[in-house]
mmCIF file of N, CA and C in Angstrom:
data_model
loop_
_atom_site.group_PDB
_atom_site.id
_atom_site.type_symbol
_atom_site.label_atom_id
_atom_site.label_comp_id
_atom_site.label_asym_id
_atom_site.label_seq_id
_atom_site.Cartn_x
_atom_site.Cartn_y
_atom_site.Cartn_z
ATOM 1 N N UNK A 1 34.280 -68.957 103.066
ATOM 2 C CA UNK A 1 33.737 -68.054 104.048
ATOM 3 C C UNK A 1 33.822 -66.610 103.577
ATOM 4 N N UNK A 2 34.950 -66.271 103.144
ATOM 5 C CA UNK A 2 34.948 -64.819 102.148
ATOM 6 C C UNK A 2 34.064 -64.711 100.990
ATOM 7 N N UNK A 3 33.794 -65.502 100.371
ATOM 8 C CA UNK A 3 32.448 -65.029 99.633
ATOM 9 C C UNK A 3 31.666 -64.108 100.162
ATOM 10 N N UNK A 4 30.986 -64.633 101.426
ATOM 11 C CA UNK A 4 29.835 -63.466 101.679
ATOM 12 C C UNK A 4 30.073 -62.924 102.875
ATOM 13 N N UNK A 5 31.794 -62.825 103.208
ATOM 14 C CA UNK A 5 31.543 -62.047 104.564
ATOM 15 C C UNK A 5 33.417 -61.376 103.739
ATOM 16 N N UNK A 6 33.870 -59.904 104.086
ATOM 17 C CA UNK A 6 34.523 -59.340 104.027
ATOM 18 C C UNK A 6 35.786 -59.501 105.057
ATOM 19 N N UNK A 7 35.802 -59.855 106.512
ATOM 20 C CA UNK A 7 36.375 -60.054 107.533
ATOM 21 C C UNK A 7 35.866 -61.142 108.537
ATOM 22 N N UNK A 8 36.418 -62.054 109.243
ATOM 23 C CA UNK A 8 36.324 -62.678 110.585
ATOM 24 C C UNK A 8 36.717 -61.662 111.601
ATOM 25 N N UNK A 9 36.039 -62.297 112.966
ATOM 26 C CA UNK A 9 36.486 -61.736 113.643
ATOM 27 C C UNK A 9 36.083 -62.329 115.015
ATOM 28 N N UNK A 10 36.976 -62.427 115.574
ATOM 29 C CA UNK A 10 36.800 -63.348 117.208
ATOM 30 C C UNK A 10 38.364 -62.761 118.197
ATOM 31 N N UNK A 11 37.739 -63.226 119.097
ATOM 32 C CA UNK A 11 38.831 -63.233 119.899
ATOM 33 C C UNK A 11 40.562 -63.764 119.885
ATOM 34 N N UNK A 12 40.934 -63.044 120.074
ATOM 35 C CA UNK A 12 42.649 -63.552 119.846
ATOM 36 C C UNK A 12 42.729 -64.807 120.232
ATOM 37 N N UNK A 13 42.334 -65.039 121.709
ATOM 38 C CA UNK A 13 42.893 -66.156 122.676
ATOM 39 C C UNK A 13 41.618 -66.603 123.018
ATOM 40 N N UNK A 14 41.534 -68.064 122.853
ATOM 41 C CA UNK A 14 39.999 -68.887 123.285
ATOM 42 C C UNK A 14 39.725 -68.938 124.876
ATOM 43 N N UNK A 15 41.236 -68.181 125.910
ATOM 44 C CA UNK A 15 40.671 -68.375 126.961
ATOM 45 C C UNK A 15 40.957 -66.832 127.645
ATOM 46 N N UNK A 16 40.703 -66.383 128.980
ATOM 47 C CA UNK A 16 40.994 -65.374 129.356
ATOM 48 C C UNK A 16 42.220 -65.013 129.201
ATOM 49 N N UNK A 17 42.715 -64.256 129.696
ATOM 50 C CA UNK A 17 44.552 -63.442 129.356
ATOM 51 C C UNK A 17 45.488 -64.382 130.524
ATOM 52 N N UNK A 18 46.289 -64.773 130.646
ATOM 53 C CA UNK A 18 47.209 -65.509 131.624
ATOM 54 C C UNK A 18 47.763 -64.810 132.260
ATOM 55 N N UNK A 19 48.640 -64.751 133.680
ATOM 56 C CA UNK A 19 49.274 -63.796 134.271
ATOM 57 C C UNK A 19 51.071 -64.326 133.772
ATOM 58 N N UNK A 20 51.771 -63.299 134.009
ATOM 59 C CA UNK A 20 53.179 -63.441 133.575
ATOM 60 C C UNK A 20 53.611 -64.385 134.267
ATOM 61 N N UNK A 21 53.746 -65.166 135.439
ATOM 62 C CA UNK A 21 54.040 -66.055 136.246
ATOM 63 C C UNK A 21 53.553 -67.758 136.344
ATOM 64 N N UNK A 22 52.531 -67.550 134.920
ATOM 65 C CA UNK A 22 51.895 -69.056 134.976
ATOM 66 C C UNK A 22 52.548 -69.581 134.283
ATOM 67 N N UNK A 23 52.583 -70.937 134.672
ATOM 68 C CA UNK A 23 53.132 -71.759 133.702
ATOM 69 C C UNK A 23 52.385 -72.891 133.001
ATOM 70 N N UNK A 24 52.590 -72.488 131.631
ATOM 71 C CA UNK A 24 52.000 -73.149 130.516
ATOM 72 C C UNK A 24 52.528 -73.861 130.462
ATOM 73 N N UNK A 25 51.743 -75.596 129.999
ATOM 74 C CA UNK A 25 52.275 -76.517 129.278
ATOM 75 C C UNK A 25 52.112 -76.840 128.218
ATOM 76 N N UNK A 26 53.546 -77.582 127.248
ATOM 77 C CA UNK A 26 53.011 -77.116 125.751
ATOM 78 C C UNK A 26 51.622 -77.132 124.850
ATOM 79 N N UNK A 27 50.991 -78.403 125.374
ATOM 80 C CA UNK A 27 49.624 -78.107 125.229
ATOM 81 C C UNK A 27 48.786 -76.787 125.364
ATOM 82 N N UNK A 28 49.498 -76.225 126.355
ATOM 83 C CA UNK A 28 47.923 -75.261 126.630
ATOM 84 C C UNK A 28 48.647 -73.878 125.792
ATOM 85 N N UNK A 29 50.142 -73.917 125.798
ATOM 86 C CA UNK A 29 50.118 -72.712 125.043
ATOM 87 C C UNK A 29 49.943 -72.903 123.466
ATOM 88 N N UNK A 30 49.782 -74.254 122.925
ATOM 89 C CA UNK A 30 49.196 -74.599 121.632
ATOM 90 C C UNK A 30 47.752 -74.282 121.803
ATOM 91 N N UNK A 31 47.090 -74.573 122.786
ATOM 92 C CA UNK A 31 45.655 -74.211 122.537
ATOM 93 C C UNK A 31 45.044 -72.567 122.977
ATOM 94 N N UNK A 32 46.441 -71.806 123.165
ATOM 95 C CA UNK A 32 46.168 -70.523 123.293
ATOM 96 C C UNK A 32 46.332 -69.810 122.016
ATOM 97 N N UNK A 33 47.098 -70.506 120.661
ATOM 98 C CA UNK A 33 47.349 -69.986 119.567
ATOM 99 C C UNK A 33 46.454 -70.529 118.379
ATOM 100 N N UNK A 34 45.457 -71.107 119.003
ATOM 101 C CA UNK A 34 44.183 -71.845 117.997
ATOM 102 C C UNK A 34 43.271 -70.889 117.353
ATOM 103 N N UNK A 35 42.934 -69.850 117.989
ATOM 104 C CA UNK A 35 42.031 -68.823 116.686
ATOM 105 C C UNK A 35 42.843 -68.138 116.293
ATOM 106 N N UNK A 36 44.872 -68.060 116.308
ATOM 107 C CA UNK A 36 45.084 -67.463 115.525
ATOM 108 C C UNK A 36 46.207 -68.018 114.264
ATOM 109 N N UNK A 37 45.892 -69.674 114.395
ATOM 110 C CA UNK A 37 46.752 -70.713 113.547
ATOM 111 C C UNK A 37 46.297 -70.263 112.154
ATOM 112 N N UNK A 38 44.697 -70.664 111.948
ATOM 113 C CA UNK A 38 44.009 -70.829 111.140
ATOM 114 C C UNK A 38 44.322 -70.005 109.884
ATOM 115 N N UNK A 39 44.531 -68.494 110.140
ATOM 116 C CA UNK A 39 44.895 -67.079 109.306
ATOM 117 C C UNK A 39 45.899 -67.702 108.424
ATOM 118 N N UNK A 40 47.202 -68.037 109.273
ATOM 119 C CA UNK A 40 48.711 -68.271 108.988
ATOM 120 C C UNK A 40 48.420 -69.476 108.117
ATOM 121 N N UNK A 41 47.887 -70.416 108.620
ATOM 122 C CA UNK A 41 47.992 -72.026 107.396
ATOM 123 C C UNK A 41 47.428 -71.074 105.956
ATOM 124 N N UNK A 42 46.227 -70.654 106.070
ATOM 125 C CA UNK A 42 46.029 -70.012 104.752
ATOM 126 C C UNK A 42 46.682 -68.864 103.979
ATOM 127 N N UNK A 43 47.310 -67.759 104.601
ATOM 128 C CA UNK A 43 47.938 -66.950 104.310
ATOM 129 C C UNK A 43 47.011 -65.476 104.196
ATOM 130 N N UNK A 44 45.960 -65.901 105.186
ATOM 131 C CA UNK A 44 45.032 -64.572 104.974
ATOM 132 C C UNK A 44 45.674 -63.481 106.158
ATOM 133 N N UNK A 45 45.301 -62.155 105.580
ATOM 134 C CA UNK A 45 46.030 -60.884 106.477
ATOM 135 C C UNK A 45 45.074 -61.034 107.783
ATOM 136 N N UNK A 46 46.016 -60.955 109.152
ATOM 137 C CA UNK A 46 45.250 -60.844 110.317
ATOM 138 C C UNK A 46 46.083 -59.841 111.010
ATOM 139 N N UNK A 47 44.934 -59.366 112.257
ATOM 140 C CA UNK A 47 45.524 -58.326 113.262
ATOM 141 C C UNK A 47 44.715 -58.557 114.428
ATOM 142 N N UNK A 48 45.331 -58.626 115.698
ATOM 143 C CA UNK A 48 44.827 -58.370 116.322
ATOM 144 C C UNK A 48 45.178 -57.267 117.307
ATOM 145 N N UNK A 49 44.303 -56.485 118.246
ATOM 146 C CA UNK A 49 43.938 -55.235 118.701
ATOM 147 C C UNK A 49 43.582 -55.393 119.983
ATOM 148 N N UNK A 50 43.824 -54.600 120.980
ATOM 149 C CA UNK A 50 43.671 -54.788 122.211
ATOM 150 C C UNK A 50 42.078 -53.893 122.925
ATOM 151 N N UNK A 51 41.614 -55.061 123.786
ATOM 152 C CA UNK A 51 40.201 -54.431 123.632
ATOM 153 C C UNK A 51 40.397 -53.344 125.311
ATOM 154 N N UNK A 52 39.221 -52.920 125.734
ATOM 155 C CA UNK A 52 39.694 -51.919 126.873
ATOM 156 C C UNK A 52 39.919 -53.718 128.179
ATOM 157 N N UNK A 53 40.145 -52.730 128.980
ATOM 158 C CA UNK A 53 40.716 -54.078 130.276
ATOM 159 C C UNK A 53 38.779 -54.197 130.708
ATOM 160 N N UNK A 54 38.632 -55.649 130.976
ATOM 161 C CA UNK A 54 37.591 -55.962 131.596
ATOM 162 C C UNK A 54 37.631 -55.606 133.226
ATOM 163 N N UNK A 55 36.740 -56.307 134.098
ATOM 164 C CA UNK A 55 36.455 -56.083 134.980
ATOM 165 C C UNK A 55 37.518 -56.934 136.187
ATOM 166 N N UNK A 56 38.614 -57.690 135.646
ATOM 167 C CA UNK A 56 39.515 -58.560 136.286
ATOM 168 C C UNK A 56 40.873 -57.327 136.004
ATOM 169 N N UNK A 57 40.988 -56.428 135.161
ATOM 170 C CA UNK A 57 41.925 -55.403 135.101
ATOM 171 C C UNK A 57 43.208 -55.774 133.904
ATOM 172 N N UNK A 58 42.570 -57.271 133.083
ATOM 173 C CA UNK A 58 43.651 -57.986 132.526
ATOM 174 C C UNK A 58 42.545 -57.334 131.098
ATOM 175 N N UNK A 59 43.327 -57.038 130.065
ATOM 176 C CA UNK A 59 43.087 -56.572 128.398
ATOM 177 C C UNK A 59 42.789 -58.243 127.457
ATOM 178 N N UNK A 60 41.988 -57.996 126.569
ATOM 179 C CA UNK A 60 41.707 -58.891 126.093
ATOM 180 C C UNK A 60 41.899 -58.771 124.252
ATOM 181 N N UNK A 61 42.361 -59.744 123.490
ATOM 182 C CA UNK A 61 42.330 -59.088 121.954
ATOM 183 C C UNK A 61 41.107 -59.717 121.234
ATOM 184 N N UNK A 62 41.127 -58.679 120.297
ATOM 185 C CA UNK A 62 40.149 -59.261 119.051
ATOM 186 C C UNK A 62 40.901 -59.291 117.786
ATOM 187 N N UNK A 63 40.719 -60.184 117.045
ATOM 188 C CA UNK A 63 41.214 -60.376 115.952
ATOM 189 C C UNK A 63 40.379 -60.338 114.736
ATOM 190 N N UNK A 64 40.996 -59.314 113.949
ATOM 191 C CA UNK A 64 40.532 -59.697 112.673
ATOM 192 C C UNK A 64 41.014 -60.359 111.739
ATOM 193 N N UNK A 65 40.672 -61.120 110.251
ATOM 194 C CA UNK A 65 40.960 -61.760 109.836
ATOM 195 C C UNK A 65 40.357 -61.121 108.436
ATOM 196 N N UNK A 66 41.139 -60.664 107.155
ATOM 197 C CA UNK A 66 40.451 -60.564 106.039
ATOM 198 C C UNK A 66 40.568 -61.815 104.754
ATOM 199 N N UNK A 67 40.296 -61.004 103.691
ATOM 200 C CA UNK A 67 40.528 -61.897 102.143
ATOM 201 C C UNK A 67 42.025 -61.972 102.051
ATOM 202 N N UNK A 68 42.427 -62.881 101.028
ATOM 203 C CA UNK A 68 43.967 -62.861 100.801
ATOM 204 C C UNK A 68 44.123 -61.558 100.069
ATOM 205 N N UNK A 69 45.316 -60.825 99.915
ATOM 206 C CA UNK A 69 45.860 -59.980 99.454
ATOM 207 C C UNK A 69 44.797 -58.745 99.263
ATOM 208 N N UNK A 70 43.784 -58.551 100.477
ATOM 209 C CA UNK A 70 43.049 -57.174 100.837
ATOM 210 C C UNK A 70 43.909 -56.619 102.052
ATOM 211 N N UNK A 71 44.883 -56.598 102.592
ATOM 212 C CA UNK A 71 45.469 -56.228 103.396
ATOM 213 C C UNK A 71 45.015 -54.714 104.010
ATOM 214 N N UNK A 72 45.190 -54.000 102.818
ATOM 215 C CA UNK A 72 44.745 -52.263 103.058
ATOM 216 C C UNK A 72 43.550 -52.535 103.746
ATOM 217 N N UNK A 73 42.442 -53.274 103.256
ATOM 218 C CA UNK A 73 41.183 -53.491 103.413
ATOM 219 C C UNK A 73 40.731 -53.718 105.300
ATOM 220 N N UNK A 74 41.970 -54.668 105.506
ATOM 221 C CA UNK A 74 42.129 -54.872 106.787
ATOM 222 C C UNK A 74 42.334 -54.172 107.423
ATOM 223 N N UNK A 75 43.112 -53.074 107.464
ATOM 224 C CA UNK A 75 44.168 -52.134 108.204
ATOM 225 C C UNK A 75 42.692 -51.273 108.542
ATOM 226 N N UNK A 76 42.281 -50.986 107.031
ATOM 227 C CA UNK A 76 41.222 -49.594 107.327
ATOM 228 C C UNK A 76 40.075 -49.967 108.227
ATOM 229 N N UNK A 77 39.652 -51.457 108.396
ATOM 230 C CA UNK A 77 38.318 -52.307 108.962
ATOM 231 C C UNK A 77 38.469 -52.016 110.511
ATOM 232 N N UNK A 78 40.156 -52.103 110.913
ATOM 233 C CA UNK A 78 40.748 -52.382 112.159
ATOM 234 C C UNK A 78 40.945 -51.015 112.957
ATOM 235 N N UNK A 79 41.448 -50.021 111.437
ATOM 236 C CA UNK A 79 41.754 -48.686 112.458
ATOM 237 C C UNK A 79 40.455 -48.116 113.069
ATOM 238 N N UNK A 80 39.081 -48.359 111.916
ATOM 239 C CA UNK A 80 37.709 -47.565 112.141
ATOM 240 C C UNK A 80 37.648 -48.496 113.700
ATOM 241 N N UNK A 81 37.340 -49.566 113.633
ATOM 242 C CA UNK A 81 36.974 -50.030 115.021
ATOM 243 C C UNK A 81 37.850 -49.454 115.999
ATOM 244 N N UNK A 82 39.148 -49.509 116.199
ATOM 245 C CA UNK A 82 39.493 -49.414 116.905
ATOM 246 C C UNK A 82 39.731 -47.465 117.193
ATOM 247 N N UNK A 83 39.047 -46.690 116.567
ATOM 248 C CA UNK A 83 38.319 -45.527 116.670
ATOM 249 C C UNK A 83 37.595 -45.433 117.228
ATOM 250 N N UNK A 84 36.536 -46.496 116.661
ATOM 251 C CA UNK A 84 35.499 -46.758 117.298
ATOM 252 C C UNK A 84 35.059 -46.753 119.015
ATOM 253 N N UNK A 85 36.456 -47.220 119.807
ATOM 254 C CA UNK A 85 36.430 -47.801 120.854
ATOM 255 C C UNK A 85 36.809 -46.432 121.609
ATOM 256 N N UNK A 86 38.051 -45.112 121.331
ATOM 257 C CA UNK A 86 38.185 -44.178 121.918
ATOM 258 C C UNK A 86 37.503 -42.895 121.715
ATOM 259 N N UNK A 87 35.860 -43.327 121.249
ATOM 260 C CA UNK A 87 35.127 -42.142 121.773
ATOM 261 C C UNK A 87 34.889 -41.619 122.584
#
């Protein structure tokens, strides 16, 4: 997939944000850490970043994901966006 793309990038969590009081079962908090397993089995640099709060008042992340050992590459991809966002 790094061949012809520099970064991934999706959402932290495949479902909305949870409130502090729910209770997860181990299942579901395994399937809350599924777009961000994938990085870790391979050893590629990831971050994720907090996006503004939607319309429910709960914050949501995006994650990026780069090449192995572009790390800098990542940092700089992540800070511009997330520049990007406090214009």
């Amino acid at each position: 997939m790094f061949k012809d793309y520099d970064f991934m990038v999706c959402p932290t969590f495949p479902t909305l944000p949870f409130k502090i009081d729910d209770n997860m079962s181990p299942v579901e908090a395994y399937q809350a850490d599924l777009f961000t397993i994938p990085a870790n089995m391979v050893g590629s640099p990831s971050i994720s970043l907090p996006m503004p709060a939607g319309l429910d008042g709960l914050s949501v992340g995006i994650e990026f994901t780069g090449k192995r050992f572009k790390d800098k590459d990542l940092i700089q991809a992540s800070l511009a966006f997330e520049r990007s966002l406090n214009k």
